[in-house]
PDB file of C-alpha atoms and ligand atoms in Angstrom:
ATOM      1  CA  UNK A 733      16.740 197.803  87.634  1.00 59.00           C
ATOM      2  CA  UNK A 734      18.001 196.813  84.231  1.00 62.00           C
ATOM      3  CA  UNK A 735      16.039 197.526  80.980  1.00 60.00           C
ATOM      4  CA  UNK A 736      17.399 195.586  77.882  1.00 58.00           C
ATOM      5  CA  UNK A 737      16.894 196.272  74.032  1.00 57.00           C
ATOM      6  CA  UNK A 738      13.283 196.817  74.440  1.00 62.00           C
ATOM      7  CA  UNK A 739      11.757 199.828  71.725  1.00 76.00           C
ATOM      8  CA  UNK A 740       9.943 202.412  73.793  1.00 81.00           C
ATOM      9  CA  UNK A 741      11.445 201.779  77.328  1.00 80.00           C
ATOM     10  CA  UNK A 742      12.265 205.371  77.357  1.00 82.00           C
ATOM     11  CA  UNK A 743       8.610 205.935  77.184  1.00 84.00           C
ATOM     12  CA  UNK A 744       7.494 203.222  79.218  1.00 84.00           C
ATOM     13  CA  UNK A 745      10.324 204.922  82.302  1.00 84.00           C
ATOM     14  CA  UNK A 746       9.242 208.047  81.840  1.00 85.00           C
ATOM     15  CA  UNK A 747       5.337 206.834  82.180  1.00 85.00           C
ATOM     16  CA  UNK A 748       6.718 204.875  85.235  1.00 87.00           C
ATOM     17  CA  UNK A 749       8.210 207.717  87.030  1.00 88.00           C
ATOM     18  CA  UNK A 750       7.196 210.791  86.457  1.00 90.00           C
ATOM     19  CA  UNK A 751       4.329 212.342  88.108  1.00 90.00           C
ATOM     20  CA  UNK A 752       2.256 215.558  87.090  1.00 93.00           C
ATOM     21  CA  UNK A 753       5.171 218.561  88.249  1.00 93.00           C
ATOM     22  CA  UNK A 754       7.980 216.265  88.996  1.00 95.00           C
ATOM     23  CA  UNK A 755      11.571 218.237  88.028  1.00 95.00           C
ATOM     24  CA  UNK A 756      13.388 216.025  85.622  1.00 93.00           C
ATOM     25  CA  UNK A 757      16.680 217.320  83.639  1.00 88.00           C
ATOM     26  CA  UNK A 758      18.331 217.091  80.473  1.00 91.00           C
ATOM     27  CA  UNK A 759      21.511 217.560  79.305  1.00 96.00           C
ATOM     28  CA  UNK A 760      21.622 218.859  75.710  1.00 97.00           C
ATOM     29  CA  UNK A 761      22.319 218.319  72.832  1.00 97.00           C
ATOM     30  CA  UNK A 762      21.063 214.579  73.403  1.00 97.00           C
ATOM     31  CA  UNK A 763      18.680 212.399  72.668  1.00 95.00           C
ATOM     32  CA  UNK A 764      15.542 214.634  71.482  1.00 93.00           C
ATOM     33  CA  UNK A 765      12.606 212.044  73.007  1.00 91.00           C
ATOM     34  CA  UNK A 766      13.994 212.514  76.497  1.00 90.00           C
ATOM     35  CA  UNK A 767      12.290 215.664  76.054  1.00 91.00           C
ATOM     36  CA  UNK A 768       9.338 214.792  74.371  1.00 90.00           C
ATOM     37  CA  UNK A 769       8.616 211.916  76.916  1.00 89.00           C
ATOM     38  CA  UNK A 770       9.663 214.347  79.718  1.00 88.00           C
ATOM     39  CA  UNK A 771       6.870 216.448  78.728  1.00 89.00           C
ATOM     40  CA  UNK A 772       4.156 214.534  78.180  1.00 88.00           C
ATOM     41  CA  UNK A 773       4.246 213.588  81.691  1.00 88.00           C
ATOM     42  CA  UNK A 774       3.507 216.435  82.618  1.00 92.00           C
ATOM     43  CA  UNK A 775       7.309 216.808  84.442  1.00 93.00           C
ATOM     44  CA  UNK A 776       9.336 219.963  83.978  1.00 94.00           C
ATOM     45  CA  UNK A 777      12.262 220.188  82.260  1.00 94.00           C
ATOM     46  CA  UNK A 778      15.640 221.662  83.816  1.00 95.00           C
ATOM     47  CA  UNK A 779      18.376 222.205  81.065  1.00 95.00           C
ATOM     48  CA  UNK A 780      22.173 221.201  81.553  1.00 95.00           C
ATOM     49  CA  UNK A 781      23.860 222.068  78.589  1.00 97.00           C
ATOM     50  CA  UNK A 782      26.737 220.095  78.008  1.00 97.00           C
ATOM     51  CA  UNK A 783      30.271 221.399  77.666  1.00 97.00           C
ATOM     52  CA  UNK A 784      31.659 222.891  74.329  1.00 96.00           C
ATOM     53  CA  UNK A 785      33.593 219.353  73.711  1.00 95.00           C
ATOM     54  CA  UNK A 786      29.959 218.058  74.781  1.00 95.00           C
ATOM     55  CA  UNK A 787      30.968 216.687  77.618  1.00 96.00           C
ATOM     56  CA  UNK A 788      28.982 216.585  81.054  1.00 97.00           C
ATOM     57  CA  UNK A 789      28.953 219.557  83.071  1.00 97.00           C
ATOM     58  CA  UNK A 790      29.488 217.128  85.988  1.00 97.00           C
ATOM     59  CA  UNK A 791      29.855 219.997  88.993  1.00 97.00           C
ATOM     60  CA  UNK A 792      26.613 221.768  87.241  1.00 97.00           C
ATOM     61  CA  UNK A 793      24.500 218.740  86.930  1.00 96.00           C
ATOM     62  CA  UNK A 794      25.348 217.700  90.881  1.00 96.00           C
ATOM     63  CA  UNK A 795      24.418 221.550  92.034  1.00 96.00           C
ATOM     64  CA  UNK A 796      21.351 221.097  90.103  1.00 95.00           C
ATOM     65  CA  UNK A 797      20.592 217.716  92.174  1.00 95.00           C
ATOM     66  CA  UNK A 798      21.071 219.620  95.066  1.00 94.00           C
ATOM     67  CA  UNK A 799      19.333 222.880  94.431  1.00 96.00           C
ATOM     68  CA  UNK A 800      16.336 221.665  92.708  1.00 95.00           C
ATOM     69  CA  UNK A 801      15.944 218.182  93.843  1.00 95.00           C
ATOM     70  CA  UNK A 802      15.123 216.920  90.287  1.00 95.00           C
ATOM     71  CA  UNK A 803      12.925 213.207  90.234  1.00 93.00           C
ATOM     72  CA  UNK A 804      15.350 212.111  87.415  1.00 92.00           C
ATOM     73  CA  UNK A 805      17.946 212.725  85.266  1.00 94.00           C
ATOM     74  CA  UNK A 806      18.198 210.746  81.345  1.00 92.00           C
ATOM     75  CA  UNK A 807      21.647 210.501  80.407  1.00 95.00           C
ATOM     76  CA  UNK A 808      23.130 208.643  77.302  1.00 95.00           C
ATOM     77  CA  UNK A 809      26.741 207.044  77.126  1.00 96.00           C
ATOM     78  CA  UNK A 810      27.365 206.974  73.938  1.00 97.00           C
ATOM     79  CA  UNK A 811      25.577 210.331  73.267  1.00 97.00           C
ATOM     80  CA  UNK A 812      23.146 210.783  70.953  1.00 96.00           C
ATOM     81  CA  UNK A 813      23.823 213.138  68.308  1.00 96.00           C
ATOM     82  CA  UNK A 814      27.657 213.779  69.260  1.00 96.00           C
ATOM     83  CA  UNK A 815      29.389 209.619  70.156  1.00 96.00           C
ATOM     84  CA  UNK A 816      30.676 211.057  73.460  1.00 96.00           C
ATOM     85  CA  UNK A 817      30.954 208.352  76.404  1.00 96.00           C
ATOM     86  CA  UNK A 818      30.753 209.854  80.053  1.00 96.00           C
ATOM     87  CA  UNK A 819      33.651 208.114  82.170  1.00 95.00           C
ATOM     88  CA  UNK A 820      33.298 206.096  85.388  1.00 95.00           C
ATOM     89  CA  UNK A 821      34.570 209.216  87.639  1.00 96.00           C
ATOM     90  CA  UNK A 822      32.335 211.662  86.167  1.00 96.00           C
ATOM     91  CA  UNK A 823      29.409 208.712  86.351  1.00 95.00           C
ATOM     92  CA  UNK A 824      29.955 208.124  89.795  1.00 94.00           C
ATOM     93  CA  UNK A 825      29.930 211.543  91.395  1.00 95.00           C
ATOM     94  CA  UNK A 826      26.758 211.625  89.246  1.00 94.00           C
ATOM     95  CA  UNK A 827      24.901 208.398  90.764  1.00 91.00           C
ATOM     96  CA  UNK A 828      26.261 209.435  93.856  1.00 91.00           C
ATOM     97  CA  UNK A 829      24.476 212.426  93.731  1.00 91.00           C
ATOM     98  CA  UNK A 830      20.343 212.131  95.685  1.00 90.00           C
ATOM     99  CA  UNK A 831      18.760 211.290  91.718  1.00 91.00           C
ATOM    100  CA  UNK A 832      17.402 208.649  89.842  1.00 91.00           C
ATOM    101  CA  UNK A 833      19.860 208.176  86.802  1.00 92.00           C
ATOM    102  CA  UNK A 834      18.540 206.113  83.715  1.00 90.00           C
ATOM    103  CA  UNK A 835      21.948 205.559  81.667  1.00 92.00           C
ATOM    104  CA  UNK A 836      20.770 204.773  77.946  1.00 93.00           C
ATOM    105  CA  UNK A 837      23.294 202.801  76.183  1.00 94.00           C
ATOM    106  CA  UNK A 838      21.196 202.180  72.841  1.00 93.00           C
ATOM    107  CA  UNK A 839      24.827 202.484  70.918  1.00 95.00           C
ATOM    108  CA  UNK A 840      26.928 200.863  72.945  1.00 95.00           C
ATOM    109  CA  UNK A 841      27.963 198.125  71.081  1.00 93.00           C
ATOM    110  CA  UNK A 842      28.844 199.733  68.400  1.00 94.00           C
ATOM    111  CA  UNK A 843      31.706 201.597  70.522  1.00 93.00           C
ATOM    112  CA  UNK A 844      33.561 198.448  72.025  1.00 91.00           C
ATOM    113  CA  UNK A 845      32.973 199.900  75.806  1.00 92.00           C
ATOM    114  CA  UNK A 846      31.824 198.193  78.433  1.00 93.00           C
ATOM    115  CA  UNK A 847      28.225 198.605  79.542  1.00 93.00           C
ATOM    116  CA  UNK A 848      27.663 199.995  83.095  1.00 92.00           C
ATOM    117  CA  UNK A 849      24.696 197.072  82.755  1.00 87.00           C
ATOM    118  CA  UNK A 850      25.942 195.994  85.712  1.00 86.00           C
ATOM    119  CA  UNK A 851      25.865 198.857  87.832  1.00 85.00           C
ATOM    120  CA  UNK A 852      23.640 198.893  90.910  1.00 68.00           C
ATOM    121  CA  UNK A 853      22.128 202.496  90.837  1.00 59.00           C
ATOM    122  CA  UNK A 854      21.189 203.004  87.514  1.00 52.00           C
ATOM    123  CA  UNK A 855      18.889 201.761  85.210  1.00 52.00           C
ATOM    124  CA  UNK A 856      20.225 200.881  81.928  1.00 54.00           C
ATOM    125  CA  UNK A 857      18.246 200.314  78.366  1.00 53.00           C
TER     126      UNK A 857
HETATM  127  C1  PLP B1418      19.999 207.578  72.363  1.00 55.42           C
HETATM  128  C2  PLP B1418      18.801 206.779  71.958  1.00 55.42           C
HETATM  129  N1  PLP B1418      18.166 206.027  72.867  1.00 55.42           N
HETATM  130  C3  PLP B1418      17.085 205.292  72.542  1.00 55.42           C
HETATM  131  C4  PLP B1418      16.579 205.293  71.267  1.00 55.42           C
HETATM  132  C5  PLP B1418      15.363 204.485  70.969  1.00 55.42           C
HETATM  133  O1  PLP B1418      14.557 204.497  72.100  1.00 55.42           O
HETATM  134  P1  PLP B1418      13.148 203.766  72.143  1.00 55.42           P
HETATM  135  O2  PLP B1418      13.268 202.505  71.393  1.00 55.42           O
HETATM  136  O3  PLP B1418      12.905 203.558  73.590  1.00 55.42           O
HETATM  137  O4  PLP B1418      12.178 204.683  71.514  1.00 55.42           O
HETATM  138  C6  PLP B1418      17.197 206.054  70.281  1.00 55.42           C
HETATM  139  C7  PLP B1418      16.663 206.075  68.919  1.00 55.42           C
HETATM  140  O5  PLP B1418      17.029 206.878  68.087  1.00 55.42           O
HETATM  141  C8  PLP B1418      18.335 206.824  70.637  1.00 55.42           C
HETATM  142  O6  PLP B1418      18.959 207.599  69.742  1.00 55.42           O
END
């Protein structure tokens, strides 16, 4: 499913999803609300801290699928404080990976990239 431009999808996904207990992760520093909305579901939050260039700790984040079979995972391309942009390859192993992946582009025009709007197994806002 594709999202477009709309102010509080983040929210509105989160409310959609999530359940009471659901495991969602994050991978910090990123976009604070992920968080915020994560929480108020009443999901819990499993931390991936990105690497010291702030890149994706790709390997890390598929374990985690795999170990603790997370609902979700909220991942922004470009990031959100930092401007990094997560490639195809490490994107892929990602979606191929048993999650739900919402990709949040909010500030991707501003990088002359090309969306992933088109992407089957993501959502994108
Ligand atoms: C990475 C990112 N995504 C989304 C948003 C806005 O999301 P929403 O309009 O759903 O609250 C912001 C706003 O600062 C943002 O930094």
């Amino acid at each position: 499913m594709n999202v477009k431009d709309d102010h509080g999808s983040l929210s509105a996904i989160a409310r959609c999803v999530l359940h009471l207990g659901d495991k969602i992760f994050d991978c910090p520093p990123t976009f604070t609300m992920y968080e915020f909305d994560e929480v108020m579901n009443g999901a819990l939050v499993i931390k991936v801290p990105r690497l010291s260039d702030f890149s994706l700790d790709v390997s890390c984040v598929v374990e985690v699928v795999k170990l603790e079979k997370p609902k979700c995972i909220f991942l922004t391309s470009p990031n959100n404080p930092d401007g990094s942009t997560i490639s195809d390859e490490d994107l892929l192993k990602i979606i191929s990976a048993p999650v739900l992946v919402v990709l949040d582009e909010a500030y991707i025009e501003f990088f002359g990239i090309k969306s992933r709007m088109d992407w089957e197994r993501s959502m994108t806002i």
